[in-house]
């Protein structure tokens, strides 16, 4: 019986197509780039990072500079690459994108200075490539040109698939902007509130587009509190995040991996959207989470974390960031009470004993317990009845004792220095810091 041929990985397909690019005419190049983009959309974060390198981007720049590839085809290749990079929340390493982004910056200025012959669609493509590649670290000149150009696209309300894709990419680029100007932001935040409110009434955006609009706003919440506070409350961010989170969570079979083609593309995108919602929740406020909606979200995050920790480690990691930051930012009673109700505390106790625990997740767990024991020692009630506080401490202490928490921490003692060196974290290496008597 003849053996079936091995399935070629998305990375191998991408590299194979890329190697053919410079020997083809422009029309053939576009077909090859389309196949490259399809392969790229199947890649998870680890796979994508193997192609999104300084060497790859410099090679693309060389092809363009040597006129072996047109500006249109460069956009056709780099915009989906930037889109996928932003979706997976991958940041640039050093100056790996300096050369292509510099070329796009010059092209944006030249196109924007045109009068009668200005091509708004071409300018939008250039701006999207630039923002998605630069991670939003832009000049005031680029801020003004790109924001105005892409807001025109983002404010479109048609629901056809092509327009939805245009709006999604424009919002994804805009939410990457890390240039903050109070007057400028206050002016344009109103446009984003309109986009969010219209979607809540008509559901005209993709999940990624809607999420990107919220991300733009949440990133500016500390800078423009006078404008944003009321609007965020009226639009009910936590409720919307929880609903979107649940919808995206149901689209992924968290217990399985190794899917191919369209199914793999959709699962990669939906897993990344879930991870981004968790990230936005963490950025939402100072962390004083005592809201019923957030407690429900926390329960969903706990369920998801259990399901995702084998095959979607980045999503699980973001969940543990939520738990760790809650304990750091909140006083003991509300944080412990909500984590107890959501079963997150049980998950943290269980996770710290796992033999194959991810190093990054281990650090979040250790930070969590360090902050828990620190707050226990402080004995701060913050207006909470002392009997209630004592009762909660007893519940948590008994659970830790039952699960063998102290033995687990002792077994990790020799690894604490290693975690500090490898991950550059300031985790206490004093074993006594992890223990407290009731």
PDB file of C-alpha atoms in Angstrom, residues 120-279:
ATOM      1  CA  UNK A 120      -7.507  57.952  -2.001  1.00  0.00           C
ATOM      2  CA  UNK A 121      -7.657  54.141  -2.198  1.00  0.00           C
ATOM      3  CA  UNK A 122      -3.941  53.892  -2.990  1.00  0.00           C
ATOM      4  CA  UNK A 123      -3.145  56.336  -0.172  1.00  0.00           C
ATOM      5  CA  UNK A 124      -5.204  54.217   2.251  1.00  0.00           C
ATOM      6  CA  UNK A 125      -3.277  51.100   1.191  1.00  0.00           C
ATOM      7  CA  UNK A 126       0.022  52.885   1.789  1.00  0.00           C
ATOM      8  CA  UNK A 127      -1.092  54.160   5.208  1.00  0.00           C
ATOM      9  CA  UNK A 128      -2.281  50.713   6.287  1.00  0.00           C
ATOM     10  CA  UNK A 129       1.019  49.098   5.268  1.00  0.00           C
ATOM     11  CA  UNK A 130       2.971  51.786   7.095  1.00  0.00           C
ATOM     12  CA  UNK A 131       0.970  51.643  10.353  1.00  0.00           C
ATOM     13  CA  UNK A 132       0.817  47.859  10.484  1.00  0.00           C
ATOM     14  CA  UNK A 133       4.551  47.520   9.886  1.00  0.00           C
ATOM     15  CA  UNK A 134       5.648  50.358  12.154  1.00  0.00           C
ATOM     16  CA  UNK A 135       3.550  49.282  15.176  1.00  0.00           C
ATOM     17  CA  UNK A 136       2.166  52.821  15.270  1.00  0.00           C
ATOM     18  CA  UNK A 137       5.463  54.485  16.311  1.00  0.00           C
ATOM     19  CA  UNK A 138       4.919  57.384  13.931  1.00  0.00           C
ATOM     20  CA  UNK A 139       5.615  61.093  13.552  1.00  0.00           C
ATOM     21  CA  UNK A 140       3.001  63.845  13.939  1.00  0.00           C
ATOM     22  CA  UNK A 141       3.030  64.329  10.149  1.00  0.00           C
ATOM     23  CA  UNK A 142       2.221  60.656   9.583  1.00  0.00           C
ATOM     24  CA  UNK A 143      -0.378  60.749  12.389  1.00  0.00           C
ATOM     25  CA  UNK A 144      -2.298  63.539  10.668  1.00  0.00           C
ATOM     26  CA  UNK A 145      -2.191  62.025   7.180  1.00  0.00           C
ATOM     27  CA  UNK A 146      -2.872  58.403   8.168  1.00  0.00           C
ATOM     28  CA  UNK A 147      -5.592  59.100  10.748  1.00  0.00           C
ATOM     29  CA  UNK A 148      -7.638  61.344   8.474  1.00  0.00           C
ATOM     30  CA  UNK A 149      -7.249  58.994   5.508  1.00  0.00           C
ATOM     31  CA  UNK A 150      -8.118  55.773   7.354  1.00  0.00           C
ATOM     32  CA  UNK A 151     -10.974  57.270   9.382  1.00  0.00           C
ATOM     33  CA  UNK A 152     -12.759  57.942   6.082  1.00  0.00           C
ATOM     34  CA  UNK A 153     -12.509  54.211   5.382  1.00  0.00           C
ATOM     35  CA  UNK A 154     -13.416  53.146   8.935  1.00  0.00           C
ATOM     36  CA  UNK A 155     -16.596  55.265   8.942  1.00  0.00           C
ATOM     37  CA  UNK A 156     -18.066  53.381   5.956  1.00  0.00           C
ATOM     38  CA  UNK A 157     -21.286  51.639   6.980  1.00  0.00           C
ATOM     39  CA  UNK A 158     -21.944  49.279   4.054  1.00  0.00           C
ATOM     40  CA  UNK A 159     -22.165  45.624   5.094  1.00  0.00           C
ATOM     41  CA  UNK A 160     -20.856  43.927   1.932  1.00  0.00           C
ATOM     42  CA  UNK A 161     -17.833  41.670   2.432  1.00  0.00           C
ATOM     43  CA  UNK A 162     -15.364  43.881   0.539  1.00  0.00           C
ATOM     44  CA  UNK A 163     -16.247  46.991   2.571  1.00  0.00           C
ATOM     45  CA  UNK A 164     -16.127  45.035   5.840  1.00  0.00           C
ATOM     46  CA  UNK A 165     -12.600  43.889   4.964  1.00  0.00           C
ATOM     47  CA  UNK A 166     -11.537  47.457   4.117  1.00  0.00           C
ATOM     48  CA  UNK A 167     -12.972  48.781   7.396  1.00  0.00           C
ATOM     49  CA  UNK A 168     -11.360  45.933   9.366  1.00  0.00           C
ATOM     50  CA  UNK A 169      -7.883  46.647   7.983  1.00  0.00           C
ATOM     51  CA  UNK A 170      -8.271  50.424   8.471  1.00  0.00           C
ATOM     52  CA  UNK A 171      -9.324  49.983  12.120  1.00  0.00           C
ATOM     53  CA  UNK A 172      -6.568  47.446  12.708  1.00  0.00           C
ATOM     54  CA  UNK A 173      -4.031  49.994  11.433  1.00  0.00           C
ATOM     55  CA  UNK A 174      -5.530  52.883  13.437  1.00  0.00           C
ATOM     56  CA  UNK A 175      -5.542  50.927  16.700  1.00  0.00           C
ATOM     57  CA  UNK A 176      -1.780  50.384  16.299  1.00  0.00           C
ATOM     58  CA  UNK A 177      -1.081  54.133  16.583  1.00  0.00           C
ATOM     59  CA  UNK A 178       0.968  54.836  19.708  1.00  0.00           C
ATOM     60  CA  UNK A 179       1.275  58.589  19.187  1.00  0.00           C
ATOM     61  CA  UNK A 180      -0.811  60.382  21.827  1.00  0.00           C
ATOM     62  CA  UNK A 181      -1.964  63.981  21.558  1.00  0.00           C
ATOM     63  CA  UNK A 182      -4.777  65.074  23.882  1.00  0.00           C
ATOM     64  CA  UNK A 183      -6.401  67.578  21.526  1.00  0.00           C
ATOM     65  CA  UNK A 184      -6.070  65.322  18.483  1.00  0.00           C
ATOM     66  CA  UNK A 185      -7.312  62.245  20.357  1.00  0.00           C
ATOM     67  CA  UNK A 186     -10.331  64.001  21.858  1.00  0.00           C
ATOM     68  CA  UNK A 187     -11.336  65.166  18.383  1.00  0.00           C
ATOM     69  CA  UNK A 188     -11.150  61.715  16.796  1.00  0.00           C
ATOM     70  CA  UNK A 189     -12.413  59.637  19.723  1.00  0.00           C
ATOM     71  CA  UNK A 190     -15.905  60.886  18.926  1.00  0.00           C
ATOM     72  CA  UNK A 191     -15.634  59.211  15.509  1.00  0.00           C
ATOM     73  CA  UNK A 192     -14.685  55.933  17.180  1.00  0.00           C
ATOM     74  CA  UNK A 193     -17.620  56.193  19.588  1.00  0.00           C
ATOM     75  CA  UNK A 194     -19.872  56.629  16.549  1.00  0.00           C
ATOM     76  CA  UNK A 195     -18.359  53.497  14.943  1.00  0.00           C
ATOM     77  CA  UNK A 196     -18.886  51.476  18.144  1.00  0.00           C
ATOM     78  CA  UNK A 197     -22.417  52.731  18.772  1.00  0.00           C
ATOM     79  CA  UNK A 198     -23.490  52.133  15.171  1.00  0.00           C
ATOM     80  CA  UNK A 199     -22.154  48.575  15.321  1.00  0.00           C
ATOM     81  CA  UNK A 200     -23.997  47.880  18.578  1.00  0.00           C
ATOM     82  CA  UNK A 201     -27.225  48.846  16.803  1.00  0.00           C
ATOM     83  CA  UNK A 202     -26.589  47.334  13.353  1.00  0.00           C
ATOM     84  CA  UNK A 203     -23.782  44.730  13.673  1.00  0.00           C
ATOM     85  CA  UNK A 204     -22.032  45.955  10.531  1.00  0.00           C
ATOM     86  CA  UNK A 205     -18.425  45.187  11.566  1.00  0.00           C
ATOM     87  CA  UNK A 206     -16.353  42.020  11.733  1.00  0.00           C
ATOM     88  CA  UNK A 207     -15.334  40.883  15.216  1.00  0.00           C
ATOM     89  CA  UNK A 208     -11.745  41.985  14.596  1.00  0.00           C
ATOM     90  CA  UNK A 209     -12.843  45.424  13.360  1.00  0.00           C
ATOM     91  CA  UNK A 210     -15.097  45.983  16.378  1.00  0.00           C
ATOM     92  CA  UNK A 211     -12.360  44.873  18.734  1.00  0.00           C
ATOM     93  CA  UNK A 212      -9.864  47.230  17.058  1.00  0.00           C
ATOM     94  CA  UNK A 213     -12.203  50.205  17.495  1.00  0.00           C
ATOM     95  CA  UNK A 214     -12.420  49.432  21.226  1.00  0.00           C
ATOM     96  CA  UNK A 215      -8.656  48.967  21.452  1.00  0.00           C
ATOM     97  CA  UNK A 216      -8.064  52.432  19.984  1.00  0.00           C
ATOM     98  CA  UNK A 217     -10.356  53.937  22.639  1.00  0.00           C
ATOM     99  CA  UNK A 218      -9.103  51.933  25.615  1.00  0.00           C
ATOM    100  CA  UNK A 219      -5.467  52.796  24.848  1.00  0.00           C
ATOM    101  CA  UNK A 220      -6.440  56.456  25.287  1.00  0.00           C
ATOM    102  CA  UNK A 221      -8.624  56.148  28.375  1.00  0.00           C
ATOM    103  CA  UNK A 222      -5.975  57.506  30.730  1.00  0.00           C
ATOM    104  CA  UNK A 223      -5.089  60.364  28.379  1.00  0.00           C
ATOM    105  CA  UNK A 224      -8.593  61.687  27.684  1.00  0.00           C
ATOM    106  CA  UNK A 225     -10.609  60.790  30.775  1.00  0.00           C
ATOM    107  CA  UNK A 226     -12.911  63.808  30.542  1.00  0.00           C
ATOM    108  CA  UNK A 227     -14.129  62.757  27.098  1.00  0.00           C
ATOM    109  CA  UNK A 228     -13.985  59.005  27.339  1.00  0.00           C
ATOM    110  CA  UNK A 229     -15.224  58.065  30.826  1.00  0.00           C
ATOM    111  CA  UNK A 230     -18.916  58.717  30.224  1.00  0.00           C
ATOM    112  CA  UNK A 231     -18.860  57.265  26.715  1.00  0.00           C
ATOM    113  CA  UNK A 232     -17.134  54.050  27.813  1.00  0.00           C
ATOM    114  CA  UNK A 233     -19.717  53.559  30.540  1.00  0.00           C
ATOM    115  CA  UNK A 234     -22.623  54.293  28.190  1.00  0.00           C
ATOM    116  CA  UNK A 235     -21.271  51.866  25.581  1.00  0.00           C
ATOM    117  CA  UNK A 236     -20.640  49.270  28.349  1.00  0.00           C
ATOM    118  CA  UNK A 237     -17.214  47.985  27.394  1.00  0.00           C
ATOM    119  CA  UNK A 238     -17.083  45.032  29.825  1.00  0.00           C
ATOM    120  CA  UNK A 239     -20.480  43.730  28.685  1.00  0.00           C
ATOM    121  CA  UNK A 240     -19.456  43.989  25.033  1.00  0.00           C
ATOM    122  CA  UNK A 241     -16.047  42.417  25.629  1.00  0.00           C
ATOM    123  CA  UNK A 242     -17.645  39.506  27.465  1.00  0.00           C
ATOM    124  CA  UNK A 243     -20.195  38.923  24.694  1.00  0.00           C
ATOM    125  CA  UNK A 244     -17.590  39.127  21.923  1.00  0.00           C
ATOM    126  CA  UNK A 245     -15.219  36.951  23.930  1.00  0.00           C
ATOM    127  CA  UNK A 246     -17.883  34.238  24.317  1.00  0.00           C
ATOM    128  CA  UNK A 247     -18.760  34.354  20.615  1.00  0.00           C
ATOM    129  CA  UNK A 248     -15.142  34.014  19.488  1.00  0.00           C
ATOM    130  CA  UNK A 249     -14.438  31.349  22.125  1.00  0.00           C
ATOM    131  CA  UNK A 250     -17.136  29.088  20.688  1.00  0.00           C
ATOM    132  CA  UNK A 251     -15.521  29.200  17.231  1.00  0.00           C
ATOM    133  CA  UNK A 252     -12.386  27.323  18.316  1.00  0.00           C
ATOM    134  CA  UNK A 253     -11.991  23.637  19.124  1.00  0.00           C
ATOM    135  CA  UNK A 254      -9.503  24.270  21.921  1.00  0.00           C
ATOM    136  CA  UNK A 255      -8.741  20.617  22.584  1.00  0.00           C
ATOM    137  CA  UNK A 256      -7.454  19.753  19.110  1.00  0.00           C
ATOM    138  CA  UNK A 257      -4.646  20.897  16.828  1.00  0.00           C
ATOM    139  CA  UNK A 258      -3.186  20.051  13.436  1.00  0.00           C
ATOM    140  CA  UNK A 259      -6.077  21.262  11.270  1.00  0.00           C
ATOM    141  CA  UNK A 260      -5.421  22.355   7.702  1.00  0.00           C
ATOM    142  CA  UNK A 261      -6.633  24.883   5.153  1.00  0.00           C
ATOM    143  CA  UNK A 262      -9.693  27.054   5.747  1.00  0.00           C
ATOM    144  CA  UNK A 263     -10.485  25.458   9.129  1.00  0.00           C
ATOM    145  CA  UNK A 264      -6.969  26.226  10.353  1.00  0.00           C
ATOM    146  CA  UNK A 265      -7.185  29.822   9.052  1.00  0.00           C
ATOM    147  CA  UNK A 266     -10.438  30.450  10.924  1.00  0.00           C
ATOM    148  CA  UNK A 267      -9.219  28.854  14.153  1.00  0.00           C
ATOM    149  CA  UNK A 268      -5.950  30.825  14.070  1.00  0.00           C
ATOM    150  CA  UNK A 269      -7.890  34.078  13.628  1.00  0.00           C
ATOM    151  CA  UNK A 270     -10.522  33.318  16.295  1.00  0.00           C
ATOM    152  CA  UNK A 271      -7.933  32.203  18.876  1.00  0.00           C
ATOM    153  CA  UNK A 272      -5.999  35.435  18.259  1.00  0.00           C
ATOM    154  CA  UNK A 273      -9.171  37.522  18.655  1.00  0.00           C
ATOM    155  CA  UNK A 274      -9.871  35.876  22.016  1.00  0.00           C
ATOM    156  CA  UNK A 275      -6.312  36.591  23.143  1.00  0.00           C
ATOM    157  CA  UNK A 276      -6.637  40.254  22.098  1.00  0.00           C
ATOM    158  CA  UNK A 277      -9.909  40.696  24.034  1.00  0.00           C
ATOM    159  CA  UNK A 278      -8.197  39.431  27.180  1.00  0.00           C
ATOM    160  CA  UNK A 279      -5.340  41.869  26.550  1.00  0.00           C
TER     161      UNK A 279
END
